Amino acid sequence: MRITCPHCGNRSLDEFIYLGDATVQRPDPARPDALAAFVDYVYQRENPVGRHRELWYHNAGCHAWLVVTRDVRTHEIFGVEPAKEVSLSEKTTGAAR
Amino acid sequence: MANRTLELRSAVPELSRNSRIGRQDGPARLVVSEMTGLSVVSIAARKGQSGSLQGAVKKLFKIELPNTPRRVEAGGVAFLWAGPDQWIAITDMAVHPDFDRELVAKLGKFASFTDQGDARTLIRVSGPASREVIATGVPLDLHPRAFQPDDVALTHASHIAVTIWQIDEEPTFVFAVARGFARSFWHWLSDSGSVHGIEVSPGT
């Protein structure tokens, strides 16, 4: 598998480290059900088939966190975005959460 | 108290003297030397200040800081892309002995500057076998159609993190390696290159 880093270009898998699900959102600690929400946030993960959004770290390259949209069955990659931009746009649009 | 000065010492003693390594017949097909006497400073733009930094650098050095993996040079100072909103500046230590402080004084509002002069070892590799030898450890396509002078890449060489850039079409490549890994890097480079004959010339 190869990942096209938006900064460095097309690179081999051995330059990257996999973190996991990019769709989870850190809950607001002030929420009344914060404890349960954090248990879900930390421990509960879906195990989807097909297209998934994941966090990858370009460890042996530009050290950027990336959000990779990938088919976990075929390894086909549909998009790679800098996690910083994803996070900023979620903040400005107030998406998810 | 006695006035003490620290002695500059290479991380790779094998690169401090002339030698011929490996194959002895014919001209060496790999030429290696350590680049010394340079000031190396890493630059990281402060949050939201990348644009202002680039504007100020343009005014000061008549240079556009690259936003892609490229190297630009003007007036004896080279800037290399080193990741999003990060760069490495390299210049002659004799002309700019306290380059980090110089940059902090002029641009400290927009970015953080850290002296890397004793943290990175710069190794220059040239000769007709250079692409072939580098390909034994670097997982990048360095063919001229894919990598050209002033192209920069952050990657690894034989599992050691490096910044690599090309400076001319001979071709000549430069590796910046963390000082603590420089001798391991040399171990790989000298092993991989010895079949071609390596000429080591002391740093310039």
PDB file of C-alpha atoms in Angstrom:
ATOM      1  CA  MET A   1       0.000   0.000   0.000  1.00  0.00           C
ATOM      2  CA  ARG A   2       1.173   3.518  -0.776  1.00  0.00           C
ATOM      3  CA  ILE A   3      -0.178   6.793   0.593  1.00  0.00           C
ATOM      4  CA  THR A   4      -0.021  10.086  -1.271  1.00  0.00           C
ATOM      5  CA  CYS A   5       0.952  12.578   1.401  1.00  0.00           C
ATOM      6  CA  PRO A   6      -0.490  16.006   0.519  1.00  0.00           C
ATOM      7  CA  HIS A   7       2.887  17.535   1.444  1.00  0.00           C
ATOM      8  CA  CYS A   8       5.485  14.986   0.311  1.00  0.00           C
ATOM      9  CA  GLY A   9       3.829  13.089  -2.534  1.00  0.00           C
ATOM     10  CA  ASN A  10       3.402   9.359  -3.052  1.00  0.00           C
ATOM     11  CA  ARG A  11       5.242   7.385  -0.379  1.00  0.00           C
ATOM     12  CA  SER A  12       5.636   3.824   0.776  1.00  0.00           C
ATOM     13  CA  LEU A  13       3.649   2.503   3.725  1.00  0.00           C
ATOM     14  CA  ASP A  14       6.801   2.079   5.857  1.00  0.00           C
ATOM     15  CA  GLU A  15       7.036   5.867   6.234  1.00  0.00           C
ATOM     16  CA  PHE A  16       3.661   6.014   8.021  1.00  0.00           C
ATOM     17  CA  ILE A  17       2.274   5.012  11.403  1.00  0.00           C
ATOM     18  CA  TYR A  18      -1.380   4.035  11.778  1.00  0.00           C
ATOM     19  CA  LEU A  19      -3.329   5.509  14.671  1.00  0.00           C
ATOM     20  CA  GLY A  20      -6.921   4.498  14.017  1.00  0.00           C
ATOM     21  CA  ASP A  21     -10.432   5.822  13.578  1.00  0.00           C
ATOM     22  CA  ALA A  22     -10.526   9.470  12.483  1.00  0.00           C
ATOM     23  CA  THR A  23     -14.265   9.807  12.950  1.00  0.00           C
ATOM     24  CA  VAL A  24     -14.309   9.820  16.763  1.00  0.00           C
ATOM     25  CA  GLN A  25     -14.631  13.237  18.367  1.00  0.00           C
ATOM     26  CA  ARG A  26     -13.369  14.155  21.817  1.00  0.00           C
ATOM     27  CA  PRO A  27     -16.478  14.833  23.924  1.00  0.00           C
ATOM     28  CA  ASP A  28     -17.020  18.029  25.868  1.00  0.00           C
ATOM     29  CA  PRO A  29     -15.841  17.279  29.450  1.00  0.00           C
ATOM     30  CA  ALA A  30     -18.539  19.638  30.776  1.00  0.00           C
ATOM     31  CA  ARG A  31     -21.314  17.419  29.419  1.00  0.00           C
ATOM     32  CA  PRO A  32     -23.470  15.860  32.149  1.00  0.00           C
ATOM     33  CA  ASP A  33     -22.834  12.400  30.670  1.00  0.00           C
ATOM     34  CA  ALA A  34     -19.123  13.144  30.111  1.00  0.00           C
ATOM     35  CA  LEU A  35     -17.876   9.977  31.831  1.00  0.00           C
ATOM     36  CA  ALA A  36     -19.904   7.646  29.625  1.00  0.00           C
ATOM     37  CA  ALA A  37     -19.071   9.722  26.559  1.00  0.00           C
ATOM     38  CA  PHE A  38     -15.334   9.488  27.324  1.00  0.00           C
ATOM     39  CA  VAL A  39     -15.534   5.720  27.871  1.00  0.00           C
ATOM     40  CA  ASP A  40     -17.057   5.450  24.386  1.00  0.00           C
ATOM     41  CA  TYR A  41     -14.517   7.885  22.935  1.00  0.00           C
ATOM     42  CA  VAL A  42     -11.531   6.048  24.378  1.00  0.00           C
ATOM     43  CA  TYR A  43     -12.604   2.395  24.096  1.00  0.00           C
ATOM     44  CA  GLN A  44     -15.453   1.900  21.657  1.00  0.00           C
ATOM     45  CA  ARG A  45     -14.521   1.424  18.030  1.00  0.00           C
ATOM     46  CA  GLU A  46     -16.570   0.359  15.049  1.00  0.00           C
ATOM     47  CA  ASN A  47     -15.054  -2.313  12.854  1.00  0.00           C
ATOM     48  CA  PRO A  48     -16.442  -1.227   9.507  1.00  0.00           C
ATOM     49  CA  VAL A  49     -16.146  -3.051   6.231  1.00  0.00           C
ATOM     50  CA  GLY A  50     -15.307  -0.956   3.186  1.00  0.00           C
ATOM     51  CA  ARG A  51     -14.727   2.768   3.218  1.00  0.00           C
ATOM     52  CA  HIS A  52     -13.307   4.194   6.442  1.00  0.00           C
ATOM     53  CA  ARG A  53     -11.629   7.399   7.638  1.00  0.00           C
ATOM     54  CA  GLU A  54      -8.416   6.835   9.548  1.00  0.00           C
ATOM     55  CA  LEU A  55      -5.604   8.834  11.110  1.00  0.00           C
ATOM     56  CA  TRP A  56      -2.109   8.192   9.803  1.00  0.00           C
ATOM     57  CA  TYR A  57       1.115   9.903  10.855  1.00  0.00           C
ATOM     58  CA  HIS A  58       3.866  10.610   8.312  1.00  0.00           C
ATOM     59  CA  ASN A  59       6.588   9.548  10.715  1.00  0.00           C
ATOM     60  CA  ALA A  60       9.528   9.232   8.315  1.00  0.00           C
ATOM     61  CA  GLY A  61       8.486  12.269   6.300  1.00  0.00           C
ATOM     62  CA  CYS A  62       6.923  15.633   7.090  1.00  0.00           C
ATOM     63  CA  HIS A  63       5.592  14.580  10.538  1.00  0.00           C
ATOM     64  CA  ALA A  64       2.080  15.637   9.623  1.00  0.00           C
ATOM     65  CA  TRP A  65      -1.063  13.883  10.831  1.00  0.00           C
ATOM     66  CA  LEU A  66      -3.242  12.849   7.912  1.00  0.00           C
ATOM     67  CA  VAL A  67      -6.846  11.758   7.506  1.00  0.00           C
ATOM     68  CA  VAL A  68      -6.893   8.933   4.974  1.00  0.00           C
ATOM     69  CA  THR A  69     -10.156   7.700   3.459  1.00  0.00           C
ATOM     70  CA  ARG A  70      -9.528   4.065   2.590  1.00  0.00           C
ATOM     71  CA  ASP A  71     -11.400   0.919   1.683  1.00  0.00           C
ATOM     72  CA  VAL A  72     -10.196  -1.441   4.402  1.00  0.00           C
ATOM     73  CA  ARG A  73     -10.940  -4.493   2.219  1.00  0.00           C
ATOM     74  CA  THR A  74      -9.121  -3.450  -0.953  1.00  0.00           C
ATOM     75  CA  HIS A  75      -6.716  -0.794   0.414  1.00  0.00           C
ATOM     76  CA  GLU A  76      -7.984   1.583  -2.280  1.00  0.00           C
ATOM     77  CA  ILE A  77      -7.401   5.133  -1.094  1.00  0.00           C
ATOM     78  CA  PHE A  78     -10.030   7.751  -1.964  1.00  0.00           C
ATOM     79  CA  GLY A  79      -8.483  10.809  -0.361  1.00  0.00           C
ATOM     80  CA  VAL A  80      -5.750  12.087   1.952  1.00  0.00           C
ATOM     81  CA  GLU A  81      -6.143  15.366   3.826  1.00  0.00           C
ATOM     82  CA  PRO A  82      -3.971  17.056   6.462  1.00  0.00           C
ATOM     83  CA  ALA A  83      -5.651  16.362   9.815  1.00  0.00           C
ATOM     84  CA  LYS A  84      -5.000  19.972  10.808  1.00  0.00           C
ATOM     85  CA  GLU A  85      -7.228  21.225   8.002  1.00  0.00           C
ATOM     86  CA  VAL A  86      -9.926  18.660   8.755  1.00  0.00           C
ATOM     87  CA  SER A  87      -9.909  19.708  12.397  1.00  0.00           C
ATOM     88  CA  LEU A  88      -9.956  23.434  11.583  1.00  0.00           C
ATOM     89  CA  SER A  89     -12.858  23.072   9.166  1.00  0.00           C
ATOM     90  CA  GLU A  90     -14.807  21.023  11.727  1.00  0.00           C
ATOM     91  CA  LYS A  91     -14.230  23.781  14.260  1.00  0.00           C
ATOM     92  CA  THR A  92     -15.386  26.560  11.936  1.00  0.00           C
ATOM     93  CA  THR A  93     -18.410  24.673  10.630  1.00  0.00           C
ATOM     94  CA  GLY A  94     -19.184  23.143  14.023  1.00  0.00           C
ATOM     95  CA  ALA A  95     -19.496  19.775  12.333  1.00  0.00           C
ATOM     96  CA  ALA A  96     -20.096  16.599  14.322  1.00  0.00           C
ATOM     97  CA  ARG A  97     -19.684  16.778  18.113  1.00  0.00           C
TER      98      ARG A  97
ATOM     99  CA  MET B   1      37.426  30.983  35.267  1.00  0.00           C
ATOM    100  CA  ALA B   2      39.391  29.806  32.298  1.00  0.00           C
ATOM    101  CA  ASN B   3      37.976  30.764  28.966  1.00  0.00           C
ATOM    102  CA  ARG B   4      37.110  27.506  27.281  1.00  0.00           C
ATOM    103  CA  THR B   5      35.988  26.997  23.745  1.00  0.00           C
ATOM    104  CA  LEU B   6      34.399  23.849  22.443  1.00  0.00           C
ATOM    105  CA  GLU B   7      36.187  22.041  19.688  1.00  0.00           C
ATOM    106  CA  LEU B   8      34.220  21.267  16.539  1.00  0.00           C
ATOM    107  CA  ARG B   9      34.418  17.548  15.975  1.00  0.00           C
ATOM    108  CA  SER B  10      32.850  15.475  13.242  1.00  0.00           C
ATOM    109  CA  ALA B  11      30.354  12.775  14.162  1.00  0.00           C
ATOM    110  CA  VAL B  12      31.926  10.596  11.473  1.00  0.00           C
ATOM    111  CA  PRO B  13      35.710  10.504  11.950  1.00  0.00           C
ATOM    112  CA  GLU B  14      36.060   8.410   8.754  1.00  0.00           C
ATOM    113  CA  LEU B  15      34.986  11.473   6.765  1.00  0.00           C
ATOM    114  CA  SER B  16      37.709  13.715   8.191  1.00  0.00           C
ATOM    115  CA  ARG B  17      40.567  12.326   6.085  1.00  0.00           C
ATOM    116  CA  ASN B  18      41.217  11.424   2.464  1.00  0.00           C
ATOM    117  CA  SER B  19      40.650   7.785   1.714  1.00  0.00           C
ATOM    118  CA  ARG B  20      39.703   5.309  -0.942  1.00  0.00           C
ATOM    119  CA  ILE B  21      37.238   2.643   0.151  1.00  0.00           C
ATOM    120  CA  GLY B  22      36.247  -0.633  -1.496  1.00  0.00           C
ATOM    121  CA  ARG B  23      37.045  -1.271  -5.116  1.00  0.00           C
ATOM    122  CA  GLN B  24      40.527   0.065  -5.826  1.00  0.00           C
ATOM    123  CA  ASP B  25      40.828  -0.129  -9.624  1.00  0.00           C
ATOM    124  CA  GLY B  26      39.630   2.677 -11.880  1.00  0.00           C
ATOM    125  CA  PRO B  27      38.193   6.004 -10.806  1.00  0.00           C
ATOM    126  CA  ALA B  28      35.968   6.010  -7.716  1.00  0.00           C
ATOM    127  CA  ARG B  29      32.329   6.007  -8.815  1.00  0.00           C
ATOM    128  CA  LEU B  30      31.098   7.481  -5.540  1.00  0.00           C
ATOM    129  CA  VAL B  31      32.500  10.644  -3.968  1.00  0.00           C
ATOM    130  CA  VAL B  32      31.582  11.464  -0.372  1.00  0.00           C
ATOM    131  CA  SER B  33      32.443  14.414   1.804  1.00  0.00           C
ATOM    132  CA  GLU B  34      31.106  15.985   4.950  1.00  0.00           C
ATOM    133  CA  MET B  35      29.978  19.592   4.603  1.00  0.00           C
ATOM    134  CA  THR B  36      31.400  21.580   7.493  1.00  0.00           C
ATOM    135  CA  GLY B  37      31.605  25.229   8.483  1.00  0.00           C
ATOM    136  CA  LEU B  38      27.891  25.770   8.015  1.00  0.00           C
ATOM    137  CA  SER B  39      25.267  27.390  10.192  1.00  0.00           C
ATOM    138  CA  VAL B  40      22.084  25.318  10.152  1.00  0.00           C
ATOM    139  CA  VAL B  41      18.908  26.674  11.713  1.00  0.00           C
ATOM    140  CA  SER B  42      15.460  25.097  11.825  1.00  0.00           C
ATOM    141  CA  ILE B  43      12.477  27.393  11.403  1.00  0.00           C
ATOM    142  CA  ALA B  44       8.928  26.745  12.600  1.00  0.00           C
ATOM    143  CA  ALA B  45       6.300  29.385  11.902  1.00  0.00           C
ATOM    144  CA  ARG B  46       4.168  30.360  14.876  1.00  0.00           C
ATOM    145  CA  LYS B  47       0.471  29.569  14.764  1.00  0.00           C
ATOM    146  CA  GLY B  48      -1.161  31.625  12.032  1.00  0.00           C
ATOM    147  CA  GLN B  49       2.087  33.499  11.287  1.00  0.00           C
ATOM    148  CA  SER B  50       3.278  31.539   8.262  1.00  0.00           C
ATOM    149  CA  GLY B  51       2.140  34.190   5.781  1.00  0.00           C
ATOM    150  CA  SER B  52       3.739  37.047   7.747  1.00  0.00           C
ATOM    151  CA  LEU B  53       6.959  35.048   8.054  1.00  0.00           C
ATOM    152  CA  GLN B  54       7.063  34.418   4.319  1.00  0.00           C
ATOM    153  CA  GLY B  55       6.487  38.121   3.641  1.00  0.00           C
ATOM    154  CA  ALA B  56       9.258  39.162   6.052  1.00  0.00           C
ATOM    155  CA  VAL B  57      11.697  36.597   4.640  1.00  0.00           C
ATOM    156  CA  LYS B  58      10.955  37.842   1.148  1.00  0.00           C
ATOM    157  CA  LYS B  59      11.775  41.396   2.184  1.00  0.00           C
ATOM    158  CA  LEU B  60      14.931  40.391   4.043  1.00  0.00           C
ATOM    159  CA  PHE B  61      16.419  37.728   1.773  1.00  0.00           C
ATOM    160  CA  LYS B  62      14.687  38.443  -1.576  1.00  0.00           C
ATOM    161  CA  ILE B  63      13.452  34.880  -1.523  1.00  0.00           C
ATOM    162  CA  GLU B  64      10.115  33.054  -1.626  1.00  0.00           C
ATOM    163  CA  LEU B  65       9.991  30.465   1.156  1.00  0.00           C
ATOM    164  CA  PRO B  66       8.942  27.236  -0.584  1.00  0.00           C
ATOM    165  CA  ASN B  67       5.615  25.629   0.347  1.00  0.00           C
ATOM    166  CA  THR B  68       6.515  22.426  -1.472  1.00  0.00           C
ATOM    167  CA  PRO B  69       9.596  20.191  -0.981  1.00  0.00           C
ATOM    168  CA  ARG B  70      12.067  22.537  -2.664  1.00  0.00           C
ATOM    169  CA  ARG B  71      15.252  24.417  -1.870  1.00  0.00           C
ATOM    170  CA  VAL B  72      15.767  28.090  -2.705  1.00  0.00           C
ATOM    171  CA  GLU B  73      18.958  30.078  -2.354  1.00  0.00           C
ATOM    172  CA  ALA B  74      19.893  33.741  -2.540  1.00  0.00           C
ATOM    173  CA  GLY B  75      22.780  35.773  -1.170  1.00  0.00           C
ATOM    174  CA  GLY B  76      24.536  32.720   0.251  1.00  0.00           C
ATOM    175  CA  VAL B  77      21.545  31.584   2.336  1.00  0.00           C
ATOM    176  CA  ALA B  78      19.589  28.470   1.377  1.00  0.00           C
ATOM    177  CA  PHE B  79      16.104  27.713   2.659  1.00  0.00           C
ATOM    178  CA  LEU B  80      14.804  24.172   2.478  1.00  0.00           C
ATOM    179  CA  TRP B  81      11.216  23.102   3.003  1.00  0.00           C
ATOM    180  CA  ALA B  82      11.109  20.841   6.067  1.00  0.00           C
ATOM    181  CA  GLY B  83       7.411  20.062   6.494  1.00  0.00           C
ATOM    182  CA  PRO B  84       4.281  22.209   6.603  1.00  0.00           C
ATOM    183  CA  ASP B  85       5.215  25.695   7.910  1.00  0.00           C
ATOM    184  CA  GLN B  86       8.754  24.514   8.649  1.00  0.00           C
ATOM    185  CA  TRP B  87      12.069  25.157   6.949  1.00  0.00           C
ATOM    186  CA  ILE B  88      15.807  24.713   7.402  1.00  0.00           C
ATOM    187  CA  ALA B  89      18.136  27.633   6.683  1.00  0.00           C
ATOM    188  CA  ILE B  90      21.766  26.915   5.812  1.00  0.00           C
ATOM    189  CA  THR B  91      24.556  29.411   5.368  1.00  0.00           C
ATOM    190  CA  ASP B  92      28.298  29.933   5.810  1.00  0.00           C
ATOM    191  CA  MET B  93      29.233  29.928   9.493  1.00  0.00           C
ATOM    192  CA  ALA B  94      32.088  32.353   8.831  1.00  0.00           C
ATOM    193  CA  VAL B  95      29.639  34.949   7.478  1.00  0.00           C
ATOM    194  CA  HIS B  96      26.800  34.200   9.915  1.00  0.00           C
ATOM    195  CA  PRO B  97      28.383  32.775  13.110  1.00  0.00           C
ATOM    196  CA  ASP B  98      25.229  33.276  15.228  1.00  0.00           C
ATOM    197  CA  PHE B  99      22.689  32.730  12.508  1.00  0.00           C
ATOM    198  CA  ASP B 100      19.910  31.590  14.868  1.00  0.00           C
ATOM    199  CA  ARG B 101      20.198  34.727  16.987  1.00  0.00           C
ATOM    200  CA  GLU B 102      20.391  36.846  13.853  1.00  0.00           C
ATOM    201  CA  LEU B 103      17.125  35.318  12.631  1.00  0.00           C
ATOM    202  CA  VAL B 104      15.452  35.632  16.035  1.00  0.00           C
ATOM    203  CA  ALA B 105      16.335  39.354  16.115  1.00  0.00           C
ATOM    204  CA  LYS B 106      14.889  39.930  12.671  1.00  0.00           C
ATOM    205  CA  LEU B 107      12.027  37.439  12.464  1.00  0.00           C
ATOM    206  CA  GLY B 108      11.403  36.263  16.044  1.00  0.00           C
ATOM    207  CA  LYS B 109       7.843  37.638  15.977  1.00  0.00           C
ATOM    208  CA  PHE B 110       6.759  35.170  13.331  1.00  0.00           C
ATOM    209  CA  ALA B 111       8.648  31.962  14.005  1.00  0.00           C
ATOM    210  CA  SER B 112      10.858  29.941  16.320  1.00  0.00           C
ATOM    211  CA  PHE B 113      14.475  29.405  15.304  1.00  0.00           C
ATOM    212  CA  THR B 114      16.665  26.623  16.636  1.00  0.00           C
ATOM    213  CA  ASP B 115      20.353  26.199  15.960  1.00  0.00           C
ATOM    214  CA  GLN B 116      20.956  22.770  14.385  1.00  0.00           C
ATOM    215  CA  GLY B 117      24.629  23.306  13.573  1.00  0.00           C
ATOM    216  CA  ASP B 118      25.764  20.670  16.055  1.00  0.00           C
ATOM    217  CA  ALA B 119      22.637  18.537  15.691  1.00  0.00           C
ATOM    218  CA  ARG B 120      22.781  17.642  12.017  1.00  0.00           C
ATOM    219  CA  THR B 121      25.552  16.146   9.963  1.00  0.00           C
ATOM    220  CA  LEU B 122      25.533  17.139   6.306  1.00  0.00           C
ATOM    221  CA  ILE B 123      26.989  14.587   3.909  1.00  0.00           C
ATOM    222  CA  ARG B 124      27.484  15.277   0.222  1.00  0.00           C
ATOM    223  CA  VAL B 125      27.319  12.356  -2.203  1.00  0.00           C
ATOM    224  CA  SER B 126      28.191  12.565  -5.896  1.00  0.00           C
ATOM    225  CA  GLY B 127      29.704  10.493  -8.672  1.00  0.00           C
ATOM    226  CA  PRO B 128      28.255   8.314 -11.434  1.00  0.00           C
ATOM    227  CA  ALA B 129      27.150   5.554  -9.032  1.00  0.00           C
ATOM    228  CA  SER B 130      25.398   7.897  -6.598  1.00  0.00           C
ATOM    229  CA  ARG B 131      21.811   7.174  -7.703  1.00  0.00           C
ATOM    230  CA  GLU B 132      22.439   3.429  -7.723  1.00  0.00           C
ATOM    231  CA  VAL B 133      24.006   3.457  -4.263  1.00  0.00           C
ATOM    232  CA  ILE B 134      21.383   5.733  -2.724  1.00  0.00           C
ATOM    233  CA  ALA B 135      18.642   3.512  -4.157  1.00  0.00           C
ATOM    234  CA  THR B 136      19.830   0.676  -1.904  1.00  0.00           C
ATOM    235  CA  GLY B 137      18.507   2.540   1.133  1.00  0.00           C
ATOM    236  CA  VAL B 138      16.220   5.371   0.086  1.00  0.00           C
ATOM    237  CA  PRO B 139      12.674   4.397  -0.963  1.00  0.00           C
ATOM    238  CA  LEU B 140      12.305   7.290  -3.425  1.00  0.00           C
ATOM    239  CA  ASP B 141      12.552   7.596  -7.182  1.00  0.00           C
ATOM    240  CA  LEU B 142      15.629   9.759  -7.786  1.00  0.00           C
ATOM    241  CA  HIS B 143      15.528   9.434 -11.577  1.00  0.00           C
ATOM    242  CA  PRO B 144      15.847  12.886 -13.213  1.00  0.00           C
ATOM    243  CA  ARG B 145      12.228  12.710 -14.369  1.00  0.00           C
ATOM    244  CA  ALA B 146      11.135  12.490 -10.723  1.00  0.00           C
ATOM    245  CA  PHE B 147      13.820  14.315  -8.714  1.00  0.00           C
ATOM    246  CA  GLN B 148      15.830  17.293  -9.899  1.00  0.00           C
ATOM    247  CA  PRO B 149      18.258  19.906  -8.592  1.00  0.00           C
ATOM    248  CA  ASP B 150      16.706  21.874  -5.709  1.00  0.00           C
ATOM    249  CA  ASP B 151      14.142  19.148  -5.027  1.00  0.00           C
ATOM    250  CA  VAL B 152      14.002  18.197  -1.339  1.00  0.00           C
ATOM    251  CA  ALA B 153      12.555  15.111   0.335  1.00  0.00           C
ATOM    252  CA  LEU B 154      12.019  14.103   3.933  1.00  0.00           C
ATOM    253  CA  THR B 155      12.340  10.349   4.072  1.00  0.00           C
ATOM    254  CA  HIS B 156      14.581   7.638   5.446  1.00  0.00           C
ATOM    255  CA  ALA B 157      17.824   6.055   4.313  1.00  0.00           C
ATOM    256  CA  SER B 158      18.430   2.540   5.585  1.00  0.00           C
ATOM    257  CA  HIS B 159      15.788   3.221   8.297  1.00  0.00           C
ATOM    258  CA  ILE B 160      17.488   6.465   9.385  1.00  0.00           C
ATOM    259  CA  ALA B 161      15.452   9.666   9.073  1.00  0.00           C
ATOM    260  CA  VAL B 162      17.086  12.019   6.573  1.00  0.00           C
ATOM    261  CA  THR B 163      16.460  15.148   4.607  1.00  0.00           C
ATOM    262  CA  ILE B 164      17.822  14.719   1.107  1.00  0.00           C
ATOM    263  CA  TRP B 165      18.209  17.321  -1.621  1.00  0.00           C
ATOM    264  CA  GLN B 166      19.902  17.532  -4.984  1.00  0.00           C
ATOM    265  CA  ILE B 167      22.221  20.425  -5.771  1.00  0.00           C
ATOM    266  CA  ASP B 168      23.304  19.782  -9.362  1.00  0.00           C
ATOM    267  CA  GLU B 169      22.834  17.508 -12.336  1.00  0.00           C
ATOM    268  CA  GLU B 170      26.150  15.664 -11.953  1.00  0.00           C
ATOM    269  CA  PRO B 171      24.228  14.492  -9.837  1.00  0.00           C
ATOM    270  CA  THR B 172      25.199  15.724  -6.368  1.00  0.00           C
ATOM    271  CA  PHE B 173      22.964  14.950  -3.389  1.00  0.00           C
ATOM    272  CA  VAL B 174      23.174  16.185   0.183  1.00  0.00           C
ATOM    273  CA  PHE B 175      21.894  14.257   3.197  1.00  0.00           C
ATOM    274  CA  ALA B 176      21.121  15.930   6.511  1.00  0.00           C
ATOM    275  CA  VAL B 177      21.228  13.278   9.230  1.00  0.00           C
ATOM    276  CA  ALA B 178      20.784  13.617  12.978  1.00  0.00           C
ATOM    277  CA  ARG B 179      24.302  13.693  14.412  1.00  0.00           C
ATOM    278  CA  GLY B 180      23.729  10.637  16.599  1.00  0.00           C
ATOM    279  CA  PHE B 181      22.769   8.591  13.538  1.00  0.00           C
ATOM    280  CA  ALA B 182      25.437   9.946  11.207  1.00  0.00           C
ATOM    281  CA  ARG B 183      27.864   7.107  11.760  1.00  0.00           C
ATOM    282  CA  SER B 184      25.161   4.476  11.199  1.00  0.00           C
ATOM    283  CA  PHE B 185      24.269   6.330   8.016  1.00  0.00           C
ATOM    284  CA  TRP B 186      27.916   6.221   6.945  1.00  0.00           C
ATOM    285  CA  HIS B 187      28.041   2.500   7.754  1.00  0.00           C
ATOM    286  CA  TRP B 188      25.197   1.914   5.268  1.00  0.00           C
ATOM    287  CA  LEU B 189      26.570   4.313   2.647  1.00  0.00           C
ATOM    288  CA  SER B 190      30.122   2.935   2.754  1.00  0.00           C
ATOM    289  CA  ASP B 191      28.921  -0.688   2.687  1.00  0.00           C
ATOM    290  CA  SER B 192      26.582  -0.021  -0.225  1.00  0.00           C
ATOM    291  CA  GLY B 193      29.085   2.053  -2.160  1.00  0.00           C
ATOM    292  CA  SER B 194      32.286   0.059  -1.673  1.00  0.00           C
ATOM    293  CA  VAL B 195      31.586  -2.162  -4.688  1.00  0.00           C
ATOM    294  CA  HIS B 196      31.863   0.979  -6.847  1.00  0.00           C
ATOM    295  CA  GLY B 197      34.924   2.434  -5.094  1.00  0.00           C
ATOM    296  CA  ILE B 198      34.399   5.408  -2.789  1.00  0.00           C
ATOM    297  CA  GLU B 199      36.571   8.493  -2.669  1.00  0.00           C
ATOM    298  CA  VAL B 200      36.322  10.307   0.650  1.00  0.00           C
ATOM    299  CA  SER B 201      37.536  13.875   0.710  1.00  0.00           C
ATOM    300  CA  PRO B 202      37.554  15.908   3.922  1.00  0.00           C
ATOM    301  CA  GLY B 203      34.854  18.443   4.562  1.00  0.00           C
ATOM    302  CA  THR B 204      34.443  21.716   2.779  1.00  0.00           C
TER     303      THR B 204
END
